[in-house]
Amino acid sequence: LGLADGSAASSILAGNFAGAVNALVLSPLAAVKYMSWGERRGSVVAAATATYERGGLPAFFVRFQAPVCRDMTFGAHFALLRSNVRRVLYHTADCETPFACFVADAIASGCAAIASSPFNYARQRQFAYHANDHIAVPSIVESLSYFMKQLAKRDTLFRRLKYAQTRLMIGWGTLR
């Protein structure tokens, strides 16, 4: 593509690609995990079998758009921020110690987790609908519109921030 190695564009593209592949591989497994929670027998095998019987292989990818967007957003932000945070903190893209790399990478991954959290919110709302339900699964746009409407109902900045923090699950999971 003619991109310079280490350029912002190549970092973003590499992060997007890694995120997309990750989501495409892991989303069907996550779908089965969520569906197993709703199965009477509760096993992953029973959920996978029931899912396949309901719709074949496409049924495993019904709710994969939000995870793909989430993982692509995370990958792009992390890849771009990682080298930039290192440059800001240490004035070089290389770290002198493993701990220095850890600190820079933790900052980059925390920021990337926050940037991708709206898509994780949409994913959680989509997975809340069981495959047997005859209710349409909300789209990413519908989920985020709902979030914004609920956010606007909060009367103070503190309550809005608290609502966003809890719904977007920004906290210990982000830190982890």
XYZ file of N, CA and C in Angstrom:
528
model
N 0.807 -1.211 0.000
C 0.000 0.000 0.000
C 0.845 1.270 0.000
N 2.129 1.132 0.092
C 3.001 2.293 0.087
C 3.035 3.046 1.401
N 2.717 2.393 2.506
C 2.726 3.039 3.809
C 4.095 2.885 4.445
N 4.556 3.938 5.076
C 5.838 3.872 5.770
C 5.707 2.982 7.003
N 6.725 2.169 7.240
C 6.715 1.301 8.409
C 6.707 2.160 9.666
N 5.753 1.909 10.559
C 5.659 2.677 11.795
C 4.857 3.960 11.656
N 4.325 4.240 10.460
C 3.532 5.454 10.288
C 2.192 5.293 11.004
N 1.542 6.419 11.239
C 0.240 6.387 11.912
C -0.753 5.560 11.098
N -0.739 5.744 9.782
C -1.681 5.016 8.933
C -1.419 3.511 8.988
N -0.156 3.110 8.963
C 0.128 1.670 9.014
C -0.235 1.100 10.381
N -0.049 1.877 11.449
C -0.455 1.419 12.788
C -1.957 1.234 12.873
N -2.699 2.190 12.341
C -4.156 2.115 12.372
C -4.644 0.919 11.557
N -4.091 0.750 10.360
C -4.503 -0.380 9.523
C -4.148 -1.719 10.165
N -2.966 -1.811 10.740
C -2.563 -3.057 11.405
C -3.484 -3.345 12.592
N -3.789 -2.318 13.379
C -4.695 -2.485 14.514
C -6.097 -2.859 14.083
N -6.589 -2.225 13.011
C -7.909 -2.574 12.490
C -7.951 -4.015 12.013
N -6.926 -4.428 11.288
C -6.887 -5.793 10.772
C -6.831 -6.802 11.911
N -5.963 -6.557 12.877
C -5.854 -7.473 14.017
C -7.173 -7.543 14.775
N -7.813 -6.401 14.975
C -9.094 -6.373 15.674
C -10.184 -7.114 14.914
N -10.232 -6.929 13.603
C -11.253 -7.601 12.796
C -11.071 -9.118 12.838
N -9.834 -9.577 12.678
C -9.570 -11.016 12.717
C -9.925 -11.577 14.094
N -9.517 -10.870 15.140
C -9.828 -11.302 16.505
C -11.336 -11.444 16.700
N -12.088 -10.451 16.286
C -13.538 -10.479 16.474
C -14.196 -11.572 15.637
N -13.748 -11.742 14.415
C -14.347 -12.765 13.559
C -14.089 -14.173 14.087
N -12.949 -14.377 14.710
C -12.623 -15.690 15.255
C -13.332 -15.919 16.597
N -13.341 -14.889 17.452
C -13.847 -15.083 18.811
C -15.339 -14.797 18.998
N -15.952 -14.021 18.107
C -17.374 -13.685 18.269
C -18.286 -14.907 18.285
N -18.097 -15.872 17.383
C -18.965 -17.056 17.472
C -18.808 -17.800 18.800
N -17.586 -17.830 19.337
C -17.377 -18.497 20.630
C -18.073 -17.731 21.752
N -17.992 -16.414 21.698
C -18.673 -15.595 22.708
C -20.185 -15.749 22.590
N -20.682 -15.843 21.358
C -22.121 -16.021 21.160
C -22.588 -17.325 21.798
N -21.829 -18.374 21.605
C -22.191 -19.666 22.200
C -22.138 -19.574 23.720
N -21.134 -18.889 24.239
C -21.029 -18.739 25.693
C -22.272 -18.027 26.243
N -22.653 -16.908 25.621
C -23.825 -16.176 26.081
C -25.084 -17.013 25.953
N -25.208 -17.731 24.847
C -26.408 -18.541 24.643
C -26.477 -19.710 25.615
N -25.322 -20.201 26.039
C -25.324 -21.319 27.003
C -25.903 -20.880 28.340
N -25.814 -19.612 28.639
C -26.388 -19.118 29.891
C -27.906 -19.189 29.867
N -28.486 -19.154 28.661
C -29.934 -19.185 28.546
C -30.506 -20.566 28.285
N -29.651 -21.528 28.011
C -30.117 -22.887 27.748
C -30.488 -23.579 29.057
N -31.502 -24.405 29.001
C -31.929 -25.134 30.200
C -30.815 -26.041 30.717
N -30.146 -26.701 29.792
C -29.067 -27.598 30.204
C -27.790 -26.829 30.531
N -27.659 -25.629 30.021
C -26.562 -24.754 30.393
C -25.191 -25.100 29.851
N -25.071 -26.118 29.036
C -23.739 -26.471 28.546
C -23.438 -25.740 27.243
N -22.175 -25.541 26.994
C -21.733 -24.883 25.771
C -22.082 -25.742 24.558
N -21.921 -27.046 24.681
C -22.234 -27.954 23.573
C -23.724 -27.884 23.245
N -24.572 -27.870 24.261
C -26.023 -27.777 24.038
C -26.374 -26.452 23.364
N -25.733 -25.376 23.782
C -25.997 -24.062 23.182
C -25.529 -24.028 21.733
N -24.354 -24.577 21.461
C -23.839 -24.596 20.091
C -24.735 -25.426 19.195
N -25.181 -26.575 19.693
C -26.071 -27.443 18.916
C -27.393 -26.743 18.638
N -27.979 -26.133 19.663
C -29.260 -25.432 19.495
C -29.109 -24.261 18.529
N -28.007 -23.538 18.619
C -27.763 -22.411 17.718
C -27.653 -22.894 16.285
N -26.912 -23.972 16.082
C -26.740 -24.517 14.735
C -28.083 -25.012 14.181
N -28.875 -25.647 15.010
C -30.184 -26.142 14.569
C -31.127 -25.008 14.216
N -30.995 -23.865 14.883
C -31.860 -22.716 14.611
C -31.517 -22.034 13.296
N -30.220 -22.021 12.925
C -29.887 -21.235 11.738
C -28.618 -21.616 11.024
N -28.053 -22.756 11.349
C -26.822 -23.168 10.676
C -25.650 -22.271 11.066
N -24.609 -22.271 10.254
C -23.420 -21.463 10.552
C -23.706 -19.964 10.634
N -24.591 -19.409 9.781
C -24.861 -17.961 9.894
C -25.379 -17.533 11.268
N -26.033 -18.437 11.996
C -26.568 -18.086 13.315
C -25.466 -17.702 14.296
N -24.264 -18.184 14.078
C -23.151 -17.860 14.969
C -22.617 -16.445 14.730
N -23.013 -15.832 13.623
C -22.502 -14.509 13.274
C -23.582 -13.434 13.284
N -24.750 -13.732 13.887
C -25.858 -12.791 13.890
C -25.483 -11.488 14.585
N -24.775 -11.573 15.676
C -24.475 -10.386 16.488
C -22.983 -10.049 16.460
N -22.349 -10.139 15.313
C -20.906 -9.956 15.288
C -20.458 -8.562 14.871
N -21.367 -7.692 14.415
C -20.950 -6.366 13.959
C -20.371 -5.523 15.092
N -21.031 -5.519 16.239
C -20.537 -4.711 17.362
C -19.176 -5.194 17.855
N -18.958 -6.513 18.028
C -17.617 -6.947 18.430
C -16.537 -6.611 17.391
N -16.884 -6.695 16.109
C -15.911 -6.336 15.074
C -15.563 -4.854 15.198
N -16.580 -4.005 15.328
C -16.320 -2.559 15.490
C -15.531 -2.285 16.760
N -15.905 -2.966 17.839
C -15.193 -2.783 19.113
C -13.728 -3.163 18.984
N -13.464 -4.353 18.449
C -12.089 -4.833 18.374
C -11.264 -4.058 17.361
N -11.894 -3.598 16.270
C -11.162 -2.762 15.314
C -10.828 -1.400 15.937
N -11.778 -0.848 16.679
C -11.532 0.439 17.346
C -10.426 0.291 18.384
N -10.506 -0.774 19.187
C -9.459 -1.014 20.181
C -8.109 -1.186 19.496
N -8.055 -2.041 18.481
C -6.789 -2.323 17.803
C -6.166 -1.091 17.190
N -6.975 -0.281 16.518
C -6.455 0.933 15.886
C -5.946 1.924 16.929
N -6.735 2.138 17.986
C -6.316 3.091 19.025
C -5.067 2.602 19.758
N -5.054 1.322 20.114
C -3.894 0.805 20.825
C -2.633 0.894 19.967
N -2.733 0.474 18.718
C -1.563 0.487 17.844
C -1.035 1.905 17.647
N -1.932 2.855 17.497
C -1.515 4.242 17.297
C -0.987 4.859 18.592
N -1.686 4.623 19.700
C -1.301 5.246 20.968
C -0.037 4.644 21.568
N 0.179 3.371 21.333
C 1.309 2.675 21.962
C 2.634 3.383 21.690
N 2.941 3.615 20.445
C 4.222 4.269 20.131
C 4.203 5.737 20.514
N 3.039 6.385 20.390
C 2.974 7.805 20.752
C 3.128 8.023 22.252
N 2.528 7.149 23.053
C 2.676 7.274 24.512
C 4.139 7.050 24.890
N 4.765 6.072 24.281
C 6.183 5.820 24.561
C 7.034 7.029 24.193
N 6.725 7.662 23.067
C 7.498 8.851 22.654
C 7.295 10.009 23.623
N 6.057 10.181 24.084
C 5.777 11.279 25.013
C 6.460 11.033 26.355
N 6.360 9.800 26.866
C 6.933 9.501 28.177
C 8.454 9.387 28.156
N 8.991 8.757 27.104
C 10.420 8.414 27.111
C 11.209 9.051 25.974
N 10.544 9.863 25.158
C 11.173 10.562 24.029
C 11.774 9.611 23.005
N 11.282 8.385 22.974
C 11.678 7.381 21.992
C 10.589 6.308 21.939
N 10.510 5.602 20.821
C 9.526 4.531 20.706
C 9.989 3.269 21.432
N 11.264 3.233 21.810
C 11.809 2.091 22.530
C 11.792 2.379 24.028
N 11.608 1.354 24.810
C 11.600 1.487 26.266
C 12.929 0.987 26.816
N 13.362 1.627 27.902
C 14.619 1.205 28.514
C 14.458 -0.047 29.363
N 13.273 -0.224 29.948
C 13.045 -1.383 30.818
C 11.687 -2.011 30.484
N 11.509 -3.273 30.838
C 10.191 -3.889 30.641
C 9.082 -3.155 31.401
N 9.383 -2.639 32.582
C 8.379 -1.909 33.345
C 7.967 -0.631 32.615
N 8.918 0.049 31.996
C 8.596 1.261 31.237
C 7.667 0.935 30.071
N 7.925 -0.176 29.393
C 7.041 -0.620 28.305
C 5.658 -0.953 28.850
N 5.619 -1.616 29.991
C 4.352 -1.984 30.603
C 3.514 -0.745 30.904
N 4.135 0.282 31.478
C 3.410 1.508 31.829
C 2.844 2.163 30.577
N 3.667 2.311 29.556
C 3.204 2.945 28.321
C 2.099 2.133 27.662
N 2.274 0.825 27.627
C 1.277 -0.033 26.993
C -0.022 -0.073 27.795
N 0.081 -0.003 29.121
C -1.121 0.023 29.961
C -1.914 1.304 29.718
N -1.225 2.419 29.583
C -1.906 3.688 29.282
C -2.591 3.596 27.927
N -1.878 3.080 26.924
C -2.443 2.962 25.576
C -3.639 2.017 25.561
N -3.536 0.893 26.266
C -4.648 -0.064 26.255
C -5.846 0.469 27.039
N -5.610 1.214 28.113
C -6.723 1.823 28.846
C -7.469 2.830 27.997
N -6.730 3.665 27.285
C -7.364 4.640 26.380
C -8.112 3.931 25.259
N -7.524 2.868 24.715
C -8.176 2.112 23.640
C -9.444 1.430 24.147
N -9.422 0.923 25.380
C -10.612 0.288 25.959
C -11.735 1.308 26.130
N -11.389 2.516 26.550
C -12.400 3.564 26.699
C -12.962 3.963 25.341
N -12.087 4.090 24.331
C -12.542 4.468 22.986
C -13.467 3.411 22.393
N -13.221 2.145 22.697
C -14.028 1.061 22.120
C -15.242 0.701 22.972
N -15.366 1.285 24.151
C -16.438 0.901 25.073
C -17.854 1.139 24.550
N -18.123 2.160 23.728
C -19.495 2.265 23.205
C -19.908 1.042 22.385
N -18.971 0.458 21.654
C -19.290 -0.742 20.883
C -19.461 -1.955 21.796
N -18.748 -1.966 22.906
C -18.946 -3.046 23.871
C -20.333 -2.930 24.504
N -20.776 -1.713 24.766
C -22.131 -1.482 25.282
C -23.164 -2.031 24.286
N -22.984 -1.700 23.004
C -23.910 -2.180 21.973
C -23.884 -3.710 21.922
N -22.712 -4.292 22.040
C -22.569 -5.753 22.037
C -23.330 -6.363 23.208
N -23.186 -5.782 24.392
C -23.881 -6.319 25.571
C -25.396 -6.249 25.399
N -25.881 -5.149 24.827
C -27.325 -5.029 24.592
C -27.783 -6.058 23.582
N -26.981 -6.287 22.547
C -27.370 -7.262 21.530
C -27.385 -8.676 22.095
N -26.399 -9.026 22.903
C -26.347 -10.366 23.463
C -27.395 -10.583 24.548
N -28.004 -9.507 25.034
C -29.061 -9.648 26.028
C -30.318 -10.266 25.411
N -30.419 -10.205 24.083
C -31.551 -10.798 23.386
C -31.203 -12.226 23.028
N -31.966 -13.168 23.511
C -31.717 -14.592 23.255
C -32.143 -14.927 21.828
N -31.496 -15.886 21.249
C -31.775 -16.278 19.864
C -33.221 -16.745 19.670
N -33.868 -17.226 20.726
C -35.250 -17.684 20.598
C -36.253 -16.542 20.638
N -35.838 -15.405 21.147
C -36.753 -14.279 21.261
C -37.214 -13.833 19.876
N -38.457 -13.410 19.814
C -38.990 -12.912 18.552
C -38.940 -11.393 18.531
N -37.995 -10.846 19.260
C -37.793 -9.404 19.329
C -36.557 -9.088 18.492
N -36.649 -8.044 17.705
C -35.512 -7.672 16.870
C -34.336 -7.255 17.748
N -33.161 -7.749 17.416
C -31.940 -7.382 18.137
C -31.602 -5.941 17.768
N -31.343 -5.072 18.768
C -31.050 -3.671 18.438
C -29.730 -3.549 17.677
N -29.718 -2.659 16.710
C -28.496 -2.400 15.951
C -27.527 -1.592 16.812
N -26.328 -1.412 16.303
C -25.345 -0.578 17.013
C -25.887 0.836 17.152
N -26.436 1.379 16.082
C -26.968 2.751 16.116
C -28.124 2.856 17.106
N -29.025 1.876 17.094
C -30.153 1.891 18.042
C -29.663 1.805 19.482
N -28.680 0.965 19.720
C -28.135 0.825 21.077
C -27.483 2.111 21.548
N -26.682 2.730 20.682
C -26.005 3.959 21.081
C -26.972 5.133 21.181
N -28.017 5.146 20.358
C -29.058 6.178 20.479
C -29.780 6.047 21.813
N -30.095 4.809 22.192
C -30.729 4.558 23.480
C -29.830 5.046 24.614
N -28.549 4.728 24.520
C -27.589 5.175 25.533
C -27.599 6.704 25.648
N -27.543 7.390 24.516
C -27.500 8.859 24.540
C -28.795 9.448 25.112
N -29.936 8.855 24.789
C -31.213 9.333 25.341
C -31.246 9.159 26.852
N -30.782 8.003 27.316
C -30.745 7.757 28.757
C -29.748 8.685 29.444
N -28.640 8.941 28.796
C -27.621 9.845 29.338
C -28.185 11.256 29.481
N -28.934 11.705 28.476
C -29.505 13.056 28.490
C -30.528 13.242 29.608
N -31.121 12.160 30.095
C -32.112 12.253 31.178
C -31.469 12.583 32.526
N -30.169 12.415 32.650
C -29.484 12.690 33.915
C -29.350 14.205 34.068
N -29.673 14.701 35.266
C -29.776 16.142 35.450
C -28.484 16.850 35.833
N -27.459 16.129 36.226
C -26.199 16.792 36.576
C -25.051 16.132 35.816
N -23.967 16.840 35.712
C -22.782 16.296 35.048
C -22.288 15.052 35.778
N -22.290 15.089 37.097
C -21.841 13.924 37.866
C -22.694 12.697 37.543
N -24.005 12.866 37.504
C -24.890 11.731 37.206
C -24.703 11.232 35.776
N -24.436 12.149 34.860
C -24.160 11.729 33.473
C -22.858 10.947 33.393
N -21.837 11.432 34.060
C -20.556 10.722 34.058
C -20.684 9.358 34.730
N -21.414 9.304 35.825
C -21.619 8.036 36.531
C -22.387 7.047 35.656
N -23.428 7.542 34.980
C -24.202 6.682 34.086
C -23.302 6.152 32.958
N -22.538 7.041 32.335
C -21.648 6.625 31.249
C -20.617 5.617 31.759
N -20.048 5.887 32.908
C -19.026 4.997 33.467
C -19.589 3.612 33.747
N -20.774 3.548 34.304
C -21.338 2.228 34.624
C -21.838 1.503 33.385
N -22.488 2.207 32.466
C -23.028 1.544 31.275
C -21.931 1.146 30.292
N -20.899 1.958 30.202
C -19.795 1.636 29.287
C -18.765 0.735 29.959
N -19.030 0.415 31.211
C -18.167 -0.495 31.995
C -16.708 -0.033 32.013
N -16.547 1.240 32.286
C -15.200 1.805 32.422
C -14.868 1.761 33.901
N -13.891 0.974 34.236
C -13.532 0.798 35.638
C -12.448 -0.218 35.789
N -12.655 -1.173 36.687
C -11.630 -2.175 36.956
C -11.328 -3.024 35.742
N -12.356 -3.303 34.936
C -12.113 -4.085 33.720
C -11.209 -3.346 32.757
N -11.392 -2.042 32.664
C -10.523 -1.223 31.813
C -9.115 -1.204 32.365
N -9.017 -1.063 33.672
C -7.708 -1.059 34.303
C -7.015 -2.413 34.155
N -7.818 -3.473 34.278
C -7.266 -4.822 34.135
C -6.718 -5.020 32.742
